[in-house]
Short mmCIF file of C-alpha atoms in Angstrom, two decimals:
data_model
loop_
_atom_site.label_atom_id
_atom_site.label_comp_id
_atom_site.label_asym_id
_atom_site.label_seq_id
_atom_site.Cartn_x
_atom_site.Cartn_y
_atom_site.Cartn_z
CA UNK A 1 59.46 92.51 52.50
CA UNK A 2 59.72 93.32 55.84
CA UNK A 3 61.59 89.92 56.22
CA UNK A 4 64.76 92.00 55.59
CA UNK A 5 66.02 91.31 59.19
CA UNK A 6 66.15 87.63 58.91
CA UNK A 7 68.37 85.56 57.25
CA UNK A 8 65.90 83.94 54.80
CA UNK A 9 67.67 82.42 52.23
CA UNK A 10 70.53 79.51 52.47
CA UNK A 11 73.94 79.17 51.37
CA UNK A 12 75.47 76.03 50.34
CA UNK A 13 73.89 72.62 49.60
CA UNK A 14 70.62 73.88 51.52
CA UNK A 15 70.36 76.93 48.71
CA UNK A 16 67.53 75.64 47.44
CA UNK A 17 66.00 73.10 49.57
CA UNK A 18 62.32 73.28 51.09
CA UNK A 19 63.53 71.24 54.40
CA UNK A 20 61.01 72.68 57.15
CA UNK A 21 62.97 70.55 59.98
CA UNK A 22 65.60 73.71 59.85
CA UNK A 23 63.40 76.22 62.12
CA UNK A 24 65.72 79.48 60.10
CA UNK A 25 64.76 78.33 56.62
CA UNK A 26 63.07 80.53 54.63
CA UNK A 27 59.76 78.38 54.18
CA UNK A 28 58.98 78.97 57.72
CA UNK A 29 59.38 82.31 57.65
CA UNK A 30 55.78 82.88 56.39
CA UNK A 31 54.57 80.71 59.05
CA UNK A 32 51.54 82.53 60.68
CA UNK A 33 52.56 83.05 64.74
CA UNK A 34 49.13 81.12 65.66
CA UNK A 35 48.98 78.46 62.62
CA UNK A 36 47.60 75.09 63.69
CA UNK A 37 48.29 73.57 61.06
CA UNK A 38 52.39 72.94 59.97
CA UNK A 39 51.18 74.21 55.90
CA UNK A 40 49.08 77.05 57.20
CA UNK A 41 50.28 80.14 55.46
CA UNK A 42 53.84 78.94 54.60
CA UNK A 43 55.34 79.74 51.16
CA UNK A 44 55.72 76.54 48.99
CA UNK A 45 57.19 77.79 45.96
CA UNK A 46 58.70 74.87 43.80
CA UNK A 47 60.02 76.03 40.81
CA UNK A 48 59.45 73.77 37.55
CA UNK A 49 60.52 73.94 33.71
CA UNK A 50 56.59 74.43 33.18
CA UNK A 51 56.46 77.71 35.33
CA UNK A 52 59.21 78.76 33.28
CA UNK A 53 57.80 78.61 30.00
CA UNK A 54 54.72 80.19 31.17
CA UNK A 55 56.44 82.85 31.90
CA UNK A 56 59.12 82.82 29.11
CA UNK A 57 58.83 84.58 25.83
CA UNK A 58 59.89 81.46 24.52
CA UNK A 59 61.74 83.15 21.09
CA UNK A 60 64.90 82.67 19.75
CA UNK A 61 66.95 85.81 18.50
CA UNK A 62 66.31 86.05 14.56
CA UNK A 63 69.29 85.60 12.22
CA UNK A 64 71.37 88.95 12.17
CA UNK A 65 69.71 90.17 15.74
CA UNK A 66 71.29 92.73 17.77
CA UNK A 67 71.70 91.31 21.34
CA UNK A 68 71.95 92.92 24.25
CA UNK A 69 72.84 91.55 27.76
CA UNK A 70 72.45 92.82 31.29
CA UNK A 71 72.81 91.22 34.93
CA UNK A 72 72.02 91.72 38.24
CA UNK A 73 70.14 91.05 41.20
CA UNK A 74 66.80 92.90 40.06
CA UNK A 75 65.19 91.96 43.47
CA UNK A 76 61.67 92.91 44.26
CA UNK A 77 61.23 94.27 40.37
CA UNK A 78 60.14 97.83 40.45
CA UNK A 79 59.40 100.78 37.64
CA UNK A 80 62.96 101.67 38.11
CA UNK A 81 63.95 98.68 37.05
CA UNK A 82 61.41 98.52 34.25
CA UNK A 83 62.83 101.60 33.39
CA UNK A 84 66.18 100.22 32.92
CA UNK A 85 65.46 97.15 30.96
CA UNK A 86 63.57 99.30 28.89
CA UNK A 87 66.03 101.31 27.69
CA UNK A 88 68.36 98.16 27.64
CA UNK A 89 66.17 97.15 24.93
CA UNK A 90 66.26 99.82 23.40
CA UNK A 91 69.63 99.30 22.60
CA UNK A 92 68.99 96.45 20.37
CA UNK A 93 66.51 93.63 19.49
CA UNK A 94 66.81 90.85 21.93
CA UNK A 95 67.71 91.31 25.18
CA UNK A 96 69.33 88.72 27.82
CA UNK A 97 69.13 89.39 31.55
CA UNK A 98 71.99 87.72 33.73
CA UNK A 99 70.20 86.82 37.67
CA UNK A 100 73.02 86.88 40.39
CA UNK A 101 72.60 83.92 42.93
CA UNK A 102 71.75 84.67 46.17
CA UNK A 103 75.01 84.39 47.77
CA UNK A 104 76.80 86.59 45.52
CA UNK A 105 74.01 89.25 45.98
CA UNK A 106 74.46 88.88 49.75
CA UNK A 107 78.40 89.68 49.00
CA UNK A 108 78.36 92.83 47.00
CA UNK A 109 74.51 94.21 48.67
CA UNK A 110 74.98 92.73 52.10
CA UNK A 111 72.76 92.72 54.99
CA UNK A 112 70.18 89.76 54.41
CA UNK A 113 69.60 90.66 50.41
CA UNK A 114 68.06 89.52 48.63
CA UNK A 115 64.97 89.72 49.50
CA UNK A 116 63.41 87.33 46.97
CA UNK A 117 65.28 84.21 46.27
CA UNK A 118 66.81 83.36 42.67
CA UNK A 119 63.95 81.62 41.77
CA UNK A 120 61.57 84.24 42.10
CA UNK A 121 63.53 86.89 40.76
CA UNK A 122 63.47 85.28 37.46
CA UNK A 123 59.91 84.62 37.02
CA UNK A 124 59.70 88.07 37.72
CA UNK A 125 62.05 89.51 35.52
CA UNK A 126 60.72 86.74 32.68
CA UNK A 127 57.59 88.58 33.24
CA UNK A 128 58.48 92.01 31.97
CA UNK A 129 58.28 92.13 28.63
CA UNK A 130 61.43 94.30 27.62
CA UNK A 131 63.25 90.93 28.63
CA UNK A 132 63.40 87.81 25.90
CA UNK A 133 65.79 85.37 28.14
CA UNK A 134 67.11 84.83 31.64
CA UNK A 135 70.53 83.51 32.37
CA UNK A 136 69.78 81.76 35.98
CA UNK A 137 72.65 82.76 38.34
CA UNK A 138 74.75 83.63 35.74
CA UNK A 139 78.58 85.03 36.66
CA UNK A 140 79.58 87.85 38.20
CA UNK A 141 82.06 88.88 35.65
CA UNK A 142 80.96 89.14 32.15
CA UNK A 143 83.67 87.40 30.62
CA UNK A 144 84.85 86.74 27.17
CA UNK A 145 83.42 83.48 26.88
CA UNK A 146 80.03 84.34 28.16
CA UNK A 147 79.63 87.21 25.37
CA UNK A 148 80.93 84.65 22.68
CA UNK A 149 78.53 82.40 23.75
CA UNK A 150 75.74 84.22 23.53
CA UNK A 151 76.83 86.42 20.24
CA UNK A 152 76.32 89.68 22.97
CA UNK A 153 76.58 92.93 20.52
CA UNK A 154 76.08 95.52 23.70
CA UNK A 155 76.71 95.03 27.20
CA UNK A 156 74.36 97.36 29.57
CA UNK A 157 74.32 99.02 32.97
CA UNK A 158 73.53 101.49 35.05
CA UNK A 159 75.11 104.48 36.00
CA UNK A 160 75.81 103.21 39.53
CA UNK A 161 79.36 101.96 39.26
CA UNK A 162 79.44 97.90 39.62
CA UNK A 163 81.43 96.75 42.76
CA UNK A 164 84.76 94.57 41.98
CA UNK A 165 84.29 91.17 41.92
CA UNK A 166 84.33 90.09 45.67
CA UNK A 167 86.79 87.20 45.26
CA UNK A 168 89.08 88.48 42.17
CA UNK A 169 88.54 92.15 43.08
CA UNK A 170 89.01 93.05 39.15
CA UNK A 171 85.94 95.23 37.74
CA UNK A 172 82.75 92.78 36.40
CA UNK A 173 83.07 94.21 33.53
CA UNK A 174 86.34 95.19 32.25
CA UNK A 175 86.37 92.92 28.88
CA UNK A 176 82.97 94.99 27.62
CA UNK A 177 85.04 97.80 27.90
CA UNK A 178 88.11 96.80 26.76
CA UNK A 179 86.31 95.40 23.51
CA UNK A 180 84.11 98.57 23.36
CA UNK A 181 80.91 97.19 23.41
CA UNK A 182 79.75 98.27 27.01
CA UNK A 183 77.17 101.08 27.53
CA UNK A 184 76.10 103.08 30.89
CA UNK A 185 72.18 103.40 30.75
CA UNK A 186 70.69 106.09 32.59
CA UNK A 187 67.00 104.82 33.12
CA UNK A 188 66.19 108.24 34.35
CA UNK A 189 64.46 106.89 37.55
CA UNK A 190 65.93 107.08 41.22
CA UNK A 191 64.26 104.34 42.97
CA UNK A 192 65.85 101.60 44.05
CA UNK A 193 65.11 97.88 46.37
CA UNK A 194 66.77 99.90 49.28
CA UNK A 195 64.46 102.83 49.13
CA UNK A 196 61.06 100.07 48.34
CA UNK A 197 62.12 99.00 51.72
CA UNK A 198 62.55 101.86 53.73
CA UNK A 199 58.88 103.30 52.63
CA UNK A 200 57.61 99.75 53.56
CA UNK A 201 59.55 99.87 57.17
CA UNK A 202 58.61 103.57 57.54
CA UNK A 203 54.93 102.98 57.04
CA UNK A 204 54.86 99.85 59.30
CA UNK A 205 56.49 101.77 62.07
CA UNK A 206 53.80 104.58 61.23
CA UNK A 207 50.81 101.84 61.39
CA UNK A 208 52.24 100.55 64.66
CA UNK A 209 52.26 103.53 66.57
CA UNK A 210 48.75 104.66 64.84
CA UNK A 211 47.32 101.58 66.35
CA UNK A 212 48.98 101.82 69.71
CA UNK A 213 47.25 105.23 70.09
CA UNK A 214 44.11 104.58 68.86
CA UNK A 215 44.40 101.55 72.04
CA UNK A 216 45.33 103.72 74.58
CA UNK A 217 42.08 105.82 73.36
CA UNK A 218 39.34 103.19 73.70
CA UNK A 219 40.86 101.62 76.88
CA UNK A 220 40.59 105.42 78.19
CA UNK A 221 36.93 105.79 76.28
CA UNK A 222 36.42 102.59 78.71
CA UNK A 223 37.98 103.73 81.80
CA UNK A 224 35.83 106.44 81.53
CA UNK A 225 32.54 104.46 81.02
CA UNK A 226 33.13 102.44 84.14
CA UNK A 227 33.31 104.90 86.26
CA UNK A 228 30.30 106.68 85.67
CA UNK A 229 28.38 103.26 86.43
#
């Protein structure tokens, strides 16, 4: 999490690659500072089809089905986000959650979002069980074609207003509303990835200086001892 500094994902033909020659790829990032050992503690997450099914539902939408779709970046999945896709549900019988890449998170949440990489985000979204299919990086605007394709019946979102699409600048989802068929959720919860990692920086920064004192307290307990020998 607290990663958030770094530039730990990749753009570009080295998106996705685990090449630990490049000292600012993400794999080394878990590195510990005093590993021996080039594999000690480093992240070595290789996404297969078989991981995927484990964690897919694995159903197809019955004949007749209402179907809902979402998207987003739904990094580090939290109850506010279970929340939402709850209620997205709700709204019909199968629903479809669209994952941004990591780029195109990185465009419209900036600083070094996400935090998790594409990968992981959808074995964690797979996970929750409000969600029956994952689109992996799917586009930013929900075009006509992607609701055809997919027989979409509602189109959800929050109630935070999407930002334009960064290269067209025309609003992600303007054909869901021109049709009719998109709906503002209000999940009812306030939390968000930003606020997950300001409690987690806020607490470090509290441990820190809770451990510097408690230092400066037993090298003074010491101090002490020595010179009453």
């Amino acid at each position: 999490m607290l990663l958030l500094t770094r530039d730990h994902f990749q753009r570009g033909d080295k998106e996705y690659s685990l090449d630990k020659t490049n000292d600012e790829h993400s794999t080394n990032l878990a590195t510990d500072a005093n590993a021996r050992s080039p594999w000690t503690g480093m992240s070595q997450f290789l996404p297969t089809t078989r991981k995927i099914q484990q964690f897919s539902e694995g159903m197809e939408p019955a004949p007749g089905a209402r179907i809902v779709y979402t998207a987003g970046a739904f990094d580090v999945l939290h109850p506010g986000h279970l929340a939402f896709l709850k209620a997205a549900r709700e709204l019909g019988d199968f629903l479809i959650v669209g994952l941004h890449t990591d780029p195109i998170v990185n465009l419209y949440k900036g600083s070094n979002y996400p935090i998790m990489n594409l990968q992981e985000r959808v074995l964690s979204v797979l996970a929750c069980k409000y969600v029956s299919e994952v689109v992996i990086g799917a586009p930013y605007i929900v075009s006509k074609d992607l609701i055809e394709h997919f027989n979409v019946a509602v189109v959800a979102h929050g109630k935070v207003n999407p930002k334009p699409d960064p290269v067209t600048s025309q609003d992600p989802y303007g054909y869901p509303k021109e049709i009719g068929i998109f709906n503002a959720i209000d999940s009812g919860s306030t939390l968000t990835t930003e606020l997950v990692v300001e409690r987690i920086i806020k607490k470090r920064l509290e441990y820190e200086q809770r451990n510097r004192a408690k230092e400066l307290k037993e090298l003074q307990i010491q101090q002490n001892f020595h010179a009453t020998m």
